[in-house]
Short mmCIF file of C-alpha atoms and ligand atoms in Angstrom, two decimals:
data_model
loop_
_atom_site.label_atom_id
_atom_site.label_comp_id
_atom_site.label_asym_id
_atom_site.label_seq_id
_atom_site.Cartn_x
_atom_site.Cartn_y
_atom_site.Cartn_z
CA MET A 742 51.56 40.17 -22.93
CA ALA A 743 49.22 40.50 -20.07
CA SER A 744 45.80 40.67 -20.06
CA GLY A 745 42.78 41.13 -18.15
CA THR A 746 38.56 41.16 -18.55
CA PHE A 747 36.78 43.95 -17.25
CA ASP A 748 32.90 44.69 -16.99
CA TYR A 749 33.78 48.18 -17.63
CA LEU A 750 36.97 49.67 -18.97
CA ILE A 751 37.25 53.67 -18.70
CA ILE A 752 40.00 55.28 -21.03
CA GLY A 753 41.12 58.48 -19.18
CA ASN A 754 41.51 59.58 -15.76
CA SER A 755 40.30 62.74 -15.19
CA ALA A 756 36.49 64.41 -14.79
CA GLY A 757 35.04 62.38 -17.22
CA GLY A 758 36.48 58.82 -15.86
CA VAL A 759 35.86 60.12 -12.52
CA GLY A 760 32.26 60.80 -13.04
CA CYS A 761 31.78 57.29 -14.75
CA ILE A 762 33.06 55.51 -11.86
CA GLU A 763 31.08 56.93 -9.51
CA GLY A 764 27.94 56.74 -12.00
CA ILE A 765 28.83 52.74 -12.11
CA ARG A 766 29.13 52.25 -8.24
CA ARG A 767 25.63 54.09 -7.69
CA GLN A 768 24.14 51.21 -8.85
CA ASP A 769 26.71 48.43 -9.42
CA LYS A 770 29.03 47.92 -6.24
CA LYS A 771 30.52 44.82 -7.46
CA GLY A 772 31.30 44.87 -11.28
CA ARG A 773 35.23 45.09 -12.25
CA ILE A 774 36.17 48.41 -13.18
CA ALA A 775 39.80 49.31 -14.85
CA VAL A 776 40.91 52.88 -15.80
CA VAL A 777 44.17 53.32 -18.09
CA SER A 778 45.75 56.51 -18.08
CA ASP A 779 48.79 58.23 -20.18
CA GLU A 780 49.57 60.35 -17.40
CA PRO A 781 51.37 58.85 -14.42
CA HIS A 782 49.56 61.08 -11.94
CA HIS A 783 46.59 60.29 -9.35
CA VAL A 784 43.66 62.18 -10.56
CA TYR A 785 43.83 65.88 -10.32
CA SER A 786 41.72 69.18 -11.01
CA ARG A 787 43.03 70.03 -14.53
CA PRO A 788 41.48 73.62 -14.08
CA LEU A 789 43.75 74.47 -11.10
CA ILE A 790 47.27 73.52 -12.79
CA THR A 791 47.89 77.31 -13.46
CA HIS A 792 48.01 77.85 -9.82
CA LEU A 793 51.33 75.70 -9.56
CA LEU A 794 53.01 78.80 -11.29
CA ASP A 795 51.63 81.39 -8.84
CA GLY A 796 52.11 79.34 -6.03
CA HIS A 797 48.67 79.06 -4.21
CA LEU A 798 48.62 75.41 -4.96
CA SER A 799 51.18 72.40 -4.50
CA GLY A 800 51.44 68.59 -5.27
CA ASN A 801 48.40 67.11 -3.34
CA SER A 802 45.87 70.26 -3.35
CA MET A 803 45.19 69.39 -6.40
CA ASP A 804 43.71 65.92 -6.31
CA PHE A 805 40.35 66.10 -7.36
CA ARG A 806 39.54 62.55 -5.33
CA PRO A 807 41.37 61.17 -2.04
CA ARG A 808 44.48 59.28 -2.56
CA ASP A 809 42.78 55.95 -1.33
CA PHE A 810 39.76 56.70 -4.17
CA TYR A 811 40.71 53.53 -6.87
CA ARG A 812 41.12 51.42 -3.41
CA LYS A 813 38.00 52.68 -2.08
CA THR A 814 36.08 52.15 -5.32
CA ARG A 815 37.49 48.93 -5.99
CA VAL A 816 39.09 50.11 -9.38
CA ASP A 817 41.96 48.33 -11.05
CA PHE A 818 44.08 51.47 -12.15
CA PHE A 819 46.78 51.53 -14.90
CA PRO A 820 48.65 55.11 -14.75
CA GLY A 821 51.04 55.26 -17.34
CA PHE A 822 49.42 53.36 -19.92
CA ARG A 823 48.28 54.57 -23.21
CA ALA A 824 45.42 52.54 -25.11
CA ALA A 825 47.08 52.45 -28.29
CA SER A 826 44.21 50.93 -30.18
CA LEU A 827 40.73 49.65 -30.17
CA ASP A 828 39.09 46.67 -31.32
CA ALA A 829 35.41 47.53 -31.05
CA ASP A 830 34.10 44.23 -32.23
CA GLY A 831 36.36 42.16 -30.20
CA ARG A 832 35.83 44.05 -27.20
CA GLU A 833 39.57 44.90 -26.27
CA VAL A 834 41.88 47.84 -25.62
CA HIS A 835 45.68 47.41 -26.45
CA ALA A 836 47.52 49.41 -23.72
CA VAL A 837 51.21 50.00 -24.02
CA PRO A 838 53.14 51.70 -21.12
CA VAL A 839 54.54 55.43 -22.06
CA ALA A 840 57.81 54.66 -20.61
CA GLY A 841 58.36 51.57 -22.62
CA GLY A 842 57.95 47.72 -21.77
CA PRO A 843 55.30 45.19 -22.40
CA GLY A 844 52.04 45.93 -22.74
CA LYS A 845 48.49 44.76 -21.90
CA VAL A 846 45.32 43.44 -23.64
CA LEU A 847 42.09 45.07 -21.71
CA ARG A 848 39.14 43.12 -22.74
CA PHE A 849 35.67 44.87 -21.64
CA LYS A 850 31.90 44.55 -21.96
CA LYS A 851 31.31 48.21 -21.44
CA LEU A 852 33.88 50.93 -22.49
CA LEU A 853 34.01 54.89 -21.65
CA ILE A 854 36.34 57.05 -23.66
CA ALA A 855 37.05 59.92 -21.97
CA THR A 856 40.40 60.91 -23.83
CA GLY A 857 39.85 64.91 -23.20
CA ALA A 858 41.29 67.48 -26.03
CA ARG A 859 44.79 68.06 -27.39
CA PRO A 860 46.24 71.66 -27.55
CA PHE A 861 45.83 73.50 -31.06
CA MET A 862 49.44 73.78 -32.19
CA PRO A 863 49.65 77.06 -34.64
CA LEU A 864 51.58 77.39 -37.62
CA MET A 865 54.84 79.19 -36.57
CA GLU A 866 58.41 78.88 -37.41
CA GLY A 867 60.42 77.87 -34.41
CA LEU A 868 57.99 75.51 -32.85
CA GLY A 869 60.93 73.18 -31.54
CA LEU A 870 62.92 75.80 -29.47
CA GLU A 871 63.03 75.18 -25.75
CA GLY A 872 60.63 77.22 -23.53
CA ILE A 873 57.71 76.65 -26.05
CA THR A 874 54.93 74.63 -24.27
CA PRO A 875 51.28 73.98 -24.09
CA MET A 876 49.54 74.34 -20.66
CA ILE A 877 47.08 71.30 -20.43
CA THR A 878 49.01 68.77 -18.06
CA LEU A 879 50.17 68.91 -14.72
CA ASP A 880 53.53 68.11 -16.02
CA GLN A 881 53.60 70.93 -18.34
CA SER A 882 52.66 73.32 -15.55
CA LEU A 883 55.51 71.76 -13.16
CA ARG A 884 58.22 71.76 -16.19
CA VAL A 885 57.23 75.60 -16.35
CA ARG A 886 57.27 76.33 -12.77
CA GLU A 887 60.90 74.76 -12.34
CA ASP A 888 62.06 76.53 -15.44
CA LEU A 889 60.76 80.22 -13.99
CA GLY A 890 64.18 80.87 -12.87
CA GLN A 891 65.45 81.77 -16.24
CA VAL A 892 62.41 83.67 -17.42
CA ARG A 893 61.79 87.40 -17.00
CA LYS A 894 59.35 87.52 -19.98
CA ALA A 895 56.43 85.59 -20.98
CA VAL A 896 54.14 85.71 -23.84
CA VAL A 897 50.79 83.99 -23.90
CA LEU A 898 48.99 83.51 -27.37
CA GLY A 899 45.45 82.69 -27.09
CA ALA A 900 43.07 84.29 -24.44
CA GLY A 901 40.71 81.99 -23.95
CA LEU A 902 40.13 80.39 -20.24
CA ILE A 903 43.70 78.46 -20.31
CA GLY A 904 45.62 81.65 -21.96
CA THR A 905 44.11 83.85 -19.42
CA LYS A 906 44.47 81.96 -16.44
CA THR A 907 48.17 81.11 -17.19
CA ALA A 908 48.55 84.86 -17.60
CA GLN A 909 47.31 85.84 -14.37
CA ALA A 910 49.38 83.23 -12.87
CA LEU A 911 52.44 84.50 -14.56
CA ALA A 912 51.99 88.15 -13.74
CA GLY A 913 52.57 87.88 -10.27
CA ARG A 914 56.08 86.30 -10.90
CA LEU A 915 57.53 87.66 -14.17
CA GLU A 916 58.85 91.23 -15.23
CA GLU A 917 56.63 91.04 -17.80
CA VAL A 918 53.54 88.96 -19.23
CA THR A 919 51.88 89.87 -22.96
CA LEU A 920 48.76 87.91 -23.80
CA VAL A 921 48.09 87.94 -27.55
CA GLU A 922 45.06 87.29 -28.89
CA LEU A 923 43.84 86.65 -32.62
CA GLY A 924 40.26 88.06 -31.79
CA ASP A 925 38.90 91.63 -31.14
CA ARG A 926 38.58 90.96 -27.39
CA ILE A 927 39.42 88.35 -24.80
CA LEU A 928 37.63 85.31 -23.06
CA ALA A 929 35.66 85.32 -26.50
CA PRO A 930 33.08 82.47 -25.56
CA VAL A 931 32.47 83.71 -22.07
CA THR A 932 32.13 87.45 -22.50
CA ASP A 933 30.58 90.15 -24.58
CA PRO A 934 32.21 93.43 -25.45
CA VAL A 935 31.36 95.26 -22.26
CA SER A 936 32.37 92.25 -19.58
CA SER A 937 35.58 91.66 -21.72
CA GLY A 938 36.20 95.36 -21.70
CA MET A 939 36.17 94.97 -17.64
CA ALA A 940 38.50 91.66 -17.72
CA MET A 941 41.14 93.53 -19.81
CA GLU A 942 41.11 96.35 -17.63
CA ALA A 943 41.89 94.26 -14.79
CA PHE A 944 44.56 91.87 -16.67
CA ARG A 945 46.47 95.80 -17.23
CA LYS A 946 46.03 96.48 -13.69
CA GLY A 947 47.18 93.14 -12.70
CA ASN A 948 50.73 94.05 -14.92
CA VAL A 949 49.48 92.01 -18.22
CA GLU A 950 49.61 93.76 -21.66
CA ILE A 951 47.16 92.67 -24.26
CA ILE A 952 47.42 92.55 -27.80
CA LEU A 953 44.25 92.06 -29.87
CA ASN A 954 43.99 90.87 -33.52
CA ASN A 955 47.50 89.63 -33.65
CA THR A 956 48.76 86.38 -33.62
CA VAL A 957 52.75 85.06 -33.50
CA THR A 958 54.24 83.91 -36.50
CA ALA A 959 57.79 82.95 -35.55
CA ALA A 960 59.96 82.58 -32.49
CA GLY A 961 63.61 83.09 -32.66
CA GLY A 962 66.21 81.38 -30.35
CA ASP A 963 69.47 82.13 -28.53
CA SER A 964 72.81 80.24 -28.65
CA ARG A 965 71.39 77.48 -26.49
CA GLY A 966 68.36 76.80 -28.45
CA ARG A 967 66.22 78.50 -26.13
CA ILE A 968 63.29 81.00 -27.27
CA ALA A 969 64.58 84.50 -27.10
CA GLU A 970 61.73 86.63 -28.97
CA VAL A 971 58.60 86.00 -30.60
CA THR A 972 57.40 88.02 -33.87
CA LEU A 973 53.81 88.90 -34.14
CA LYS A 974 52.24 88.84 -37.85
CA ASP A 975 52.15 92.67 -37.85
CA GLY A 976 56.05 92.50 -37.83
CA THR A 977 56.13 93.49 -33.74
CA SER A 978 59.04 91.57 -32.09
CA ILE A 979 58.76 90.84 -28.45
CA PRO A 980 61.78 89.60 -26.46
CA CYS A 981 60.66 86.66 -23.95
CA GLN A 982 61.77 83.52 -22.60
CA LEU A 983 58.77 81.64 -22.60
CA LEU A 984 55.68 81.04 -24.99
CA VAL A 985 52.74 79.67 -23.22
CA LEU A 986 50.68 78.08 -26.45
CA ALA A 987 46.94 78.52 -25.41
CA ALA A 988 45.20 78.79 -28.98
CA GLY A 989 42.18 76.59 -28.15
CA VAL A 990 41.78 72.45 -27.88
CA ARG A 991 40.83 69.79 -30.23
CA PRO A 992 38.80 66.72 -29.39
CA LYS A 993 41.18 63.50 -29.18
CA ALA A 994 38.73 61.18 -30.86
CA GLU A 995 41.22 59.26 -33.13
CA LEU A 996 41.16 56.11 -30.96
CA ALA A 997 37.30 56.03 -31.37
CA ALA A 998 37.71 57.03 -35.16
CA GLY A 999 40.21 54.14 -35.82
CA ALA A 1000 37.74 51.69 -34.16
CA GLY A 1001 34.61 52.73 -36.36
CA VAL A 1002 33.00 54.85 -34.02
CA ARG A 1003 31.42 57.95 -35.82
CA ILE A 1004 33.01 61.39 -35.39
CA ALA A 1005 31.06 64.29 -35.47
CA ASP A 1006 31.38 66.50 -38.91
CA VAL A 1007 34.31 68.76 -38.20
CA LYS A 1008 32.38 71.88 -38.63
CA THR A 1009 30.59 71.14 -35.65
CA GLY A 1010 33.91 70.45 -33.79
CA GLY A 1011 35.04 66.89 -34.71
CA GLY A 1012 34.28 65.36 -31.49
CA ILE A 1013 33.10 61.79 -31.09
CA ASP A 1014 29.31 61.81 -31.61
CA VAL A 1015 26.96 60.41 -28.93
CA ASN A 1016 23.37 60.53 -27.83
CA THR A 1017 22.05 62.14 -24.93
CA ARG A 1018 22.62 58.97 -22.59
CA MET A 1019 26.24 59.40 -23.95
CA GLU A 1020 26.58 56.16 -25.90
CA THR A 1021 28.29 56.12 -29.80
CA ASN A 1022 26.77 54.53 -32.69
CA ARG A 1023 28.42 50.99 -31.06
CA LYS A 1024 26.37 49.68 -28.60
CA GLY A 1025 28.06 49.52 -25.29
CA ILE A 1026 30.83 52.42 -26.05
CA TYR A 1027 30.26 55.45 -24.28
CA ALA A 1028 32.04 58.83 -24.87
CA CYS A 1029 32.32 62.10 -22.78
CA GLY A 1030 33.90 65.30 -21.89
CA ASP A 1031 36.20 67.12 -24.34
CA CYS A 1032 37.01 64.43 -26.78
CA ALA A 1033 32.74 64.06 -27.34
CA HIS A 1034 29.74 66.40 -28.10
CA ALA A 1035 27.14 66.98 -25.61
CA TRP A 1036 23.59 68.32 -25.73
CA ASP A 1037 23.51 71.71 -24.97
CA PHE A 1038 20.00 72.72 -23.93
CA VAL A 1039 20.45 76.51 -24.66
CA THR A 1040 21.12 76.13 -28.22
CA GLY A 1041 19.46 73.05 -28.44
CA GLY A 1042 22.02 70.88 -30.33
CA MET A 1043 25.03 68.69 -29.82
CA ARG A 1044 28.07 70.38 -29.87
CA LEU A 1045 31.83 70.34 -28.07
CA LEU A 1046 31.50 71.92 -24.51
CA PRO A 1047 35.09 71.70 -23.30
CA LEU A 1048 34.33 72.44 -19.76
CA TRP A 1049 35.00 70.33 -16.37
CA PRO A 1050 31.40 70.05 -14.96
CA ASN A 1051 30.28 68.87 -18.71
CA ALA A 1052 33.24 66.07 -18.34
CA TYR A 1053 32.14 64.95 -15.08
CA ILE A 1054 28.30 64.93 -15.51
CA GLY A 1055 28.59 63.39 -18.75
CA GLY A 1056 30.82 60.75 -17.23
CA ARG A 1057 28.07 60.26 -14.54
CA VAL A 1058 25.66 59.76 -16.76
CA ALA A 1059 27.42 57.09 -19.27
CA GLY A 1060 28.24 55.57 -15.95
CA LEU A 1061 24.76 55.11 -14.85
CA ASN A 1062 23.68 53.83 -18.21
CA MET A 1063 26.65 51.25 -18.75
CA THR A 1064 24.81 49.56 -15.36
CA GLY A 1065 22.04 49.06 -17.44
CA SER A 1066 19.92 52.60 -16.06
CA GLU A 1067 18.21 54.94 -18.04
CA TYR A 1068 19.76 58.44 -17.42
CA ARG A 1069 20.22 61.67 -19.92
CA HIS A 1070 22.86 64.42 -20.08
CA THR A 1071 20.53 67.18 -21.16
CA TRP A 1072 21.19 70.32 -18.71
CA VAL A 1073 24.66 71.58 -19.92
CA THR A 1074 25.83 74.43 -21.73
CA ASN A 1075 28.33 77.01 -21.71
CA MET A 1076 28.81 77.91 -18.09
CA ASN A 1077 31.95 79.74 -16.45
CA SER A 1078 32.64 80.96 -13.08
CA VAL A 1079 36.27 82.68 -12.79
CA ASP A 1080 37.83 85.58 -10.86
CA PHE A 1081 40.83 87.82 -12.48
CA PHE A 1082 42.56 89.82 -10.57
CA GLY A 1083 39.95 90.14 -8.17
CA LEU A 1084 37.02 90.90 -10.91
CA PRO A 1085 34.58 88.08 -10.32
CA MET A 1086 32.69 86.89 -13.53
CA VAL A 1087 29.98 84.16 -14.36
CA SER A 1088 28.37 83.66 -17.61
CA ALA A 1089 26.18 81.12 -19.01
CA GLY A 1090 24.28 80.18 -22.27
CA PHE A 1091 24.30 82.70 -24.86
CA VAL A 1092 26.71 85.64 -24.29
CA LEU A 1093 25.58 87.85 -27.21
CA LYS A 1094 22.18 88.12 -27.99
CA PRO A 1095 21.12 86.00 -31.18
CA GLU A 1096 19.74 87.85 -34.37
CA GLU A 1097 16.78 85.53 -34.52
CA PRO A 1098 13.40 87.18 -33.56
CA GLY A 1099 12.22 86.69 -30.25
CA PHE A 1100 15.24 87.13 -28.08
CA GLU A 1101 15.91 90.34 -25.96
CA GLU A 1102 18.29 91.50 -23.22
CA ILE A 1103 18.18 93.14 -19.90
CA VAL A 1104 20.96 95.14 -18.91
CA ARG A 1105 22.33 96.60 -15.80
CA GLU A 1106 25.54 98.76 -15.47
CA ASP A 1107 26.75 100.19 -12.18
CA GLU A 1108 30.27 101.54 -11.17
CA GLY A 1109 32.48 98.64 -11.35
CA ALA A 1110 29.69 96.07 -11.89
CA TYR A 1111 27.91 94.31 -15.01
CA ALA A 1112 25.03 92.36 -15.25
CA LYS A 1113 23.08 91.21 -18.64
CA VAL A 1114 20.48 88.53 -18.90
CA ILE A 1115 19.17 87.17 -22.58
CA LEU A 1116 15.59 86.17 -22.59
CA LYS A 1117 13.68 84.24 -25.37
CA ASP A 1118 9.89 84.02 -24.57
CA ASP A 1119 10.67 85.44 -21.09
CA ILE A 1120 12.79 82.46 -20.20
CA ILE A 1121 16.39 83.17 -19.52
CA ARG A 1122 18.71 81.93 -22.30
CA GLY A 1123 22.04 83.95 -21.38
CA LEU A 1124 23.91 85.67 -18.55
CA ILE A 1125 26.80 87.58 -17.99
CA MET A 1126 27.77 89.19 -14.49
CA ALA A 1127 31.00 90.84 -13.83
CA GLY A 1128 32.21 92.84 -10.81
CA ASN A 1129 29.09 91.32 -8.76
CA VAL A 1130 28.32 87.94 -9.09
CA GLN A 1131 25.65 87.58 -6.03
CA ARG A 1132 22.67 86.46 -7.77
CA ALA A 1133 24.41 84.17 -10.12
CA GLY A 1134 23.24 81.06 -8.38
CA LEU A 1135 19.40 82.12 -8.85
CA TYR A 1136 19.59 83.26 -12.62
CA LEU A 1137 21.25 79.76 -13.25
CA GLY A 1138 18.71 77.98 -11.68
CA LEU A 1139 16.04 79.85 -13.52
CA MET A 1140 17.92 79.04 -16.63
CA ARG A 1141 18.55 75.42 -16.11
CA SER A 1142 14.76 75.06 -14.93
CA GLU A 1143 13.80 77.17 -18.01
CA VAL A 1144 11.40 78.74 -15.40
CA ARG A 1145 9.08 81.62 -17.56
CA THR A 1146 10.12 84.83 -15.97
CA THR A 1147 7.08 87.02 -16.91
CA PRO A 1148 5.63 87.71 -13.49
CA PHE A 1149 9.18 89.04 -12.21
CA ARG A 1150 10.72 89.53 -15.46
CA ASP A 1151 11.26 93.45 -14.52
CA GLN A 1152 12.59 92.62 -10.93
CA LEU A 1153 15.33 90.36 -12.47
CA LEU A 1154 18.12 92.63 -12.04
CA ARG A 1155 16.92 94.93 -9.50
CA ASP A 1156 18.88 94.72 -6.00
CA GLU A 1157 15.93 93.65 -4.46
CA PHE A 1158 15.08 90.56 -6.51
CA SER A 1159 15.52 87.36 -4.64
CA ALA A 1160 14.15 83.67 -4.46
CA ALA A 1161 10.94 85.14 -2.55
CA ASP A 1162 9.97 86.82 -5.78
CA LEU A 1163 9.29 83.33 -7.58
CA GLY A 1164 6.40 82.13 -5.67
CA PRO A 1165 6.43 78.59 -4.56
CA GLU A 1166 6.21 77.06 -7.68
CA GLY A 1167 9.28 78.59 -8.97
CA ARG A 1168 11.01 77.80 -6.17
CA GLU A 1169 10.66 74.32 -5.89
CA GLU A 1170 11.75 74.15 -9.96
CA ILE A 1171 15.12 75.89 -9.19
CA MET A 1172 15.57 73.28 -5.78
CA ARG A 1173 15.55 70.40 -8.10
CA PRO A 1174 18.42 67.98 -7.78
CA ILE A 1175 20.56 67.94 -11.18
CA MET A 1176 20.67 64.24 -10.82
CA GLU A 1177 16.70 64.13 -10.96
CA MET A 1178 16.88 66.53 -13.92
CA GLU A 1179 19.26 64.11 -15.75
CA SER A 1180 17.01 61.08 -15.59
C1 LIG B 1209 44.67 75.51 -17.63
C2 LIG B 1209 43.35 74.82 -17.75
C3 LIG B 1209 41.97 76.02 -17.29
C4 LIG B 1209 40.93 75.18 -17.41
N1 LIG B 1209 39.98 75.83 -16.84
C5 LIG B 1209 38.57 75.91 -16.54
C6 LIG B 1209 37.67 76.24 -16.10
O1 LIG B 1209 37.89 77.15 -15.42
N2 LIG B 1209 36.06 75.74 -15.92
C7 LIG B 1209 36.05 74.71 -16.64
O2 LIG B 1209 34.69 74.50 -16.74
N3 LIG B 1209 36.85 73.91 -17.27
C8 LIG B 1209 38.44 74.51 -17.63
N4 LIG B 1209 39.39 73.61 -18.23
C9 LIG B 1209 38.79 72.56 -18.94
C10 LIG B 1209 38.66 71.10 -18.14
O3 LIG B 1209 39.80 71.00 -17.51
C11 LIG B 1209 38.41 70.14 -19.30
O4 LIG B 1209 36.79 70.55 -19.82
C12 LIG B 1209 38.42 69.04 -18.42
O5 LIG B 1209 39.56 68.48 -18.01
C13 LIG B 1209 37.78 67.51 -19.69
O6 LIG B 1209 38.14 66.70 -18.54
P1 LIG B 1209 37.84 65.40 -19.53
O7 LIG B 1209 37.91 64.03 -18.66
O8 LIG B 1209 37.26 65.12 -20.35
O9 LIG B 1209 39.34 65.02 -20.00
P2 LIG B 1209 40.97 65.71 -19.79
O10 LIG B 1209 40.89 66.31 -18.33
O11 LIG B 1209 41.76 66.05 -20.95
O12 LIG B 1209 41.61 64.24 -19.15
C14 LIG B 1209 41.80 63.02 -20.24
C15 LIG B 1209 42.82 62.01 -19.81
O13 LIG B 1209 42.85 60.82 -20.65
C16 LIG B 1209 44.10 60.74 -21.18
N5 LIG B 1209 44.36 60.10 -22.18
C17 LIG B 1209 44.28 60.87 -23.61
N6 LIG B 1209 44.28 59.84 -24.51
C18 LIG B 1209 44.49 58.52 -23.77
C19 LIG B 1209 44.89 57.49 -24.27
N7 LIG B 1209 45.06 56.89 -25.80
N8 LIG B 1209 45.33 56.35 -23.31
C20 LIG B 1209 45.40 56.65 -22.03
N9 LIG B 1209 45.04 57.91 -21.61
C21 LIG B 1209 44.54 58.89 -22.54
C22 LIG B 1209 44.80 61.85 -21.15
O14 LIG B 1209 46.14 62.07 -20.86
C23 LIG B 1209 44.12 63.00 -19.89
O15 LIG B 1209 44.69 62.40 -18.63
C24 LIG B 1209 40.68 74.30 -17.95
C25 LIG B 1209 41.54 73.56 -18.43
C26 LIG B 1209 42.83 73.73 -18.47
C27 LIG B 1209 43.93 73.09 -19.12
#
């Protein structure tokens, strides 16, 4: 079995892994870095994979970094290798090739676990049929794209970010797309009832049927073993040749758990427990991204935040700390910016006003546009904008810097409101660079 010894070992080649490499190289130009990844690909932008389906993107245009990234950052990259076990005391990882063959022992001084998340698989009959797939990897998207010739009608289960993006991409290609959601609105984590209603209208205009308060309980197949229909909880049957499962993701934390790394209570998400330096309870072992918890500066607690910027910055902060610097990952929250069928939407922090005392909201509704800020003690703790997102950056800056809006609070959602209303101190606050805020 081949082996190697590295100053830094990273498991997972995505946002978290790249952030870590760039954090390390900012401080340590020479240390040996290795990345092990069970996917065979160069690093790609996972949030873009559904654009392979609508034809807006192809192959290399999804690269998150140029093809010479590993060479330029002097990283030993092991694509197609799965980290099968971790010995936290012995400081080594056993990696096995996904395609079979001899494995490797990778020894490390510092380790980052950035293993991401796996799709939640709902309990339903007929799961093994052809044409049923999650949508979280490049390969899954490529397989669906190859298969589209045999598909006229598709059902997407789950109306979070992954499900809605998939439904939008398929709508331009197929005769019928149905989005089935267990809750009473789509995009629930990033919308309130008004903005969700606007999104639903956009989807319906875009030829996507939406069914709420329902779920898929069974899939039936044809004589070739391919999906031919789904049955919903209320007994409705929908013919389809493709079912995309997008009912949420769960942190991939078992490698860490098996090595005695502390895992957070399943009630709070079950991700890898880290501090704000992104270090676990095992010294020198760090975690970030979808597999780990992160400090949400709005809710004031550690939680799962399965979002691309959280993974990248968490990895970068981990990398900086792995070199001996002192950085903290403390400004992230639930932040999203999306566009569905020409309806731009931005949200951050609380999307519903908490019931606790002290919270208030300011709302503005215009023809085709909606804006809401949630304040506590005049500090912005939540934001939703739909239809017109022009000043979103300004509100996010105020929110992140926790600027008290008292002097200009009543102007916040007015058309004339601009950075000029903040005064010199407020402007300086929101211009502070992100990395400075992490230190
Ligand atoms: C379709 C889609 C749309 C999305 N849209 C958005 C969006 O609009 N905005 C947003 O902020 N976020 C979005 N996300 C979420 C975002 O992609 C994730 O939050 C982000 O990719 C997390 O990065 P990560 O580095 O933690 O892990 P991941 O990107 O999940 O990467 C982890 C990598 O580790 C590998 N791995 C796992 N276990 C092992 C092992 N044992 N050995 C070796 N390798 C292993 C995995 O195969 C994977 O390649 C979207 C995700 C999807 C799927």
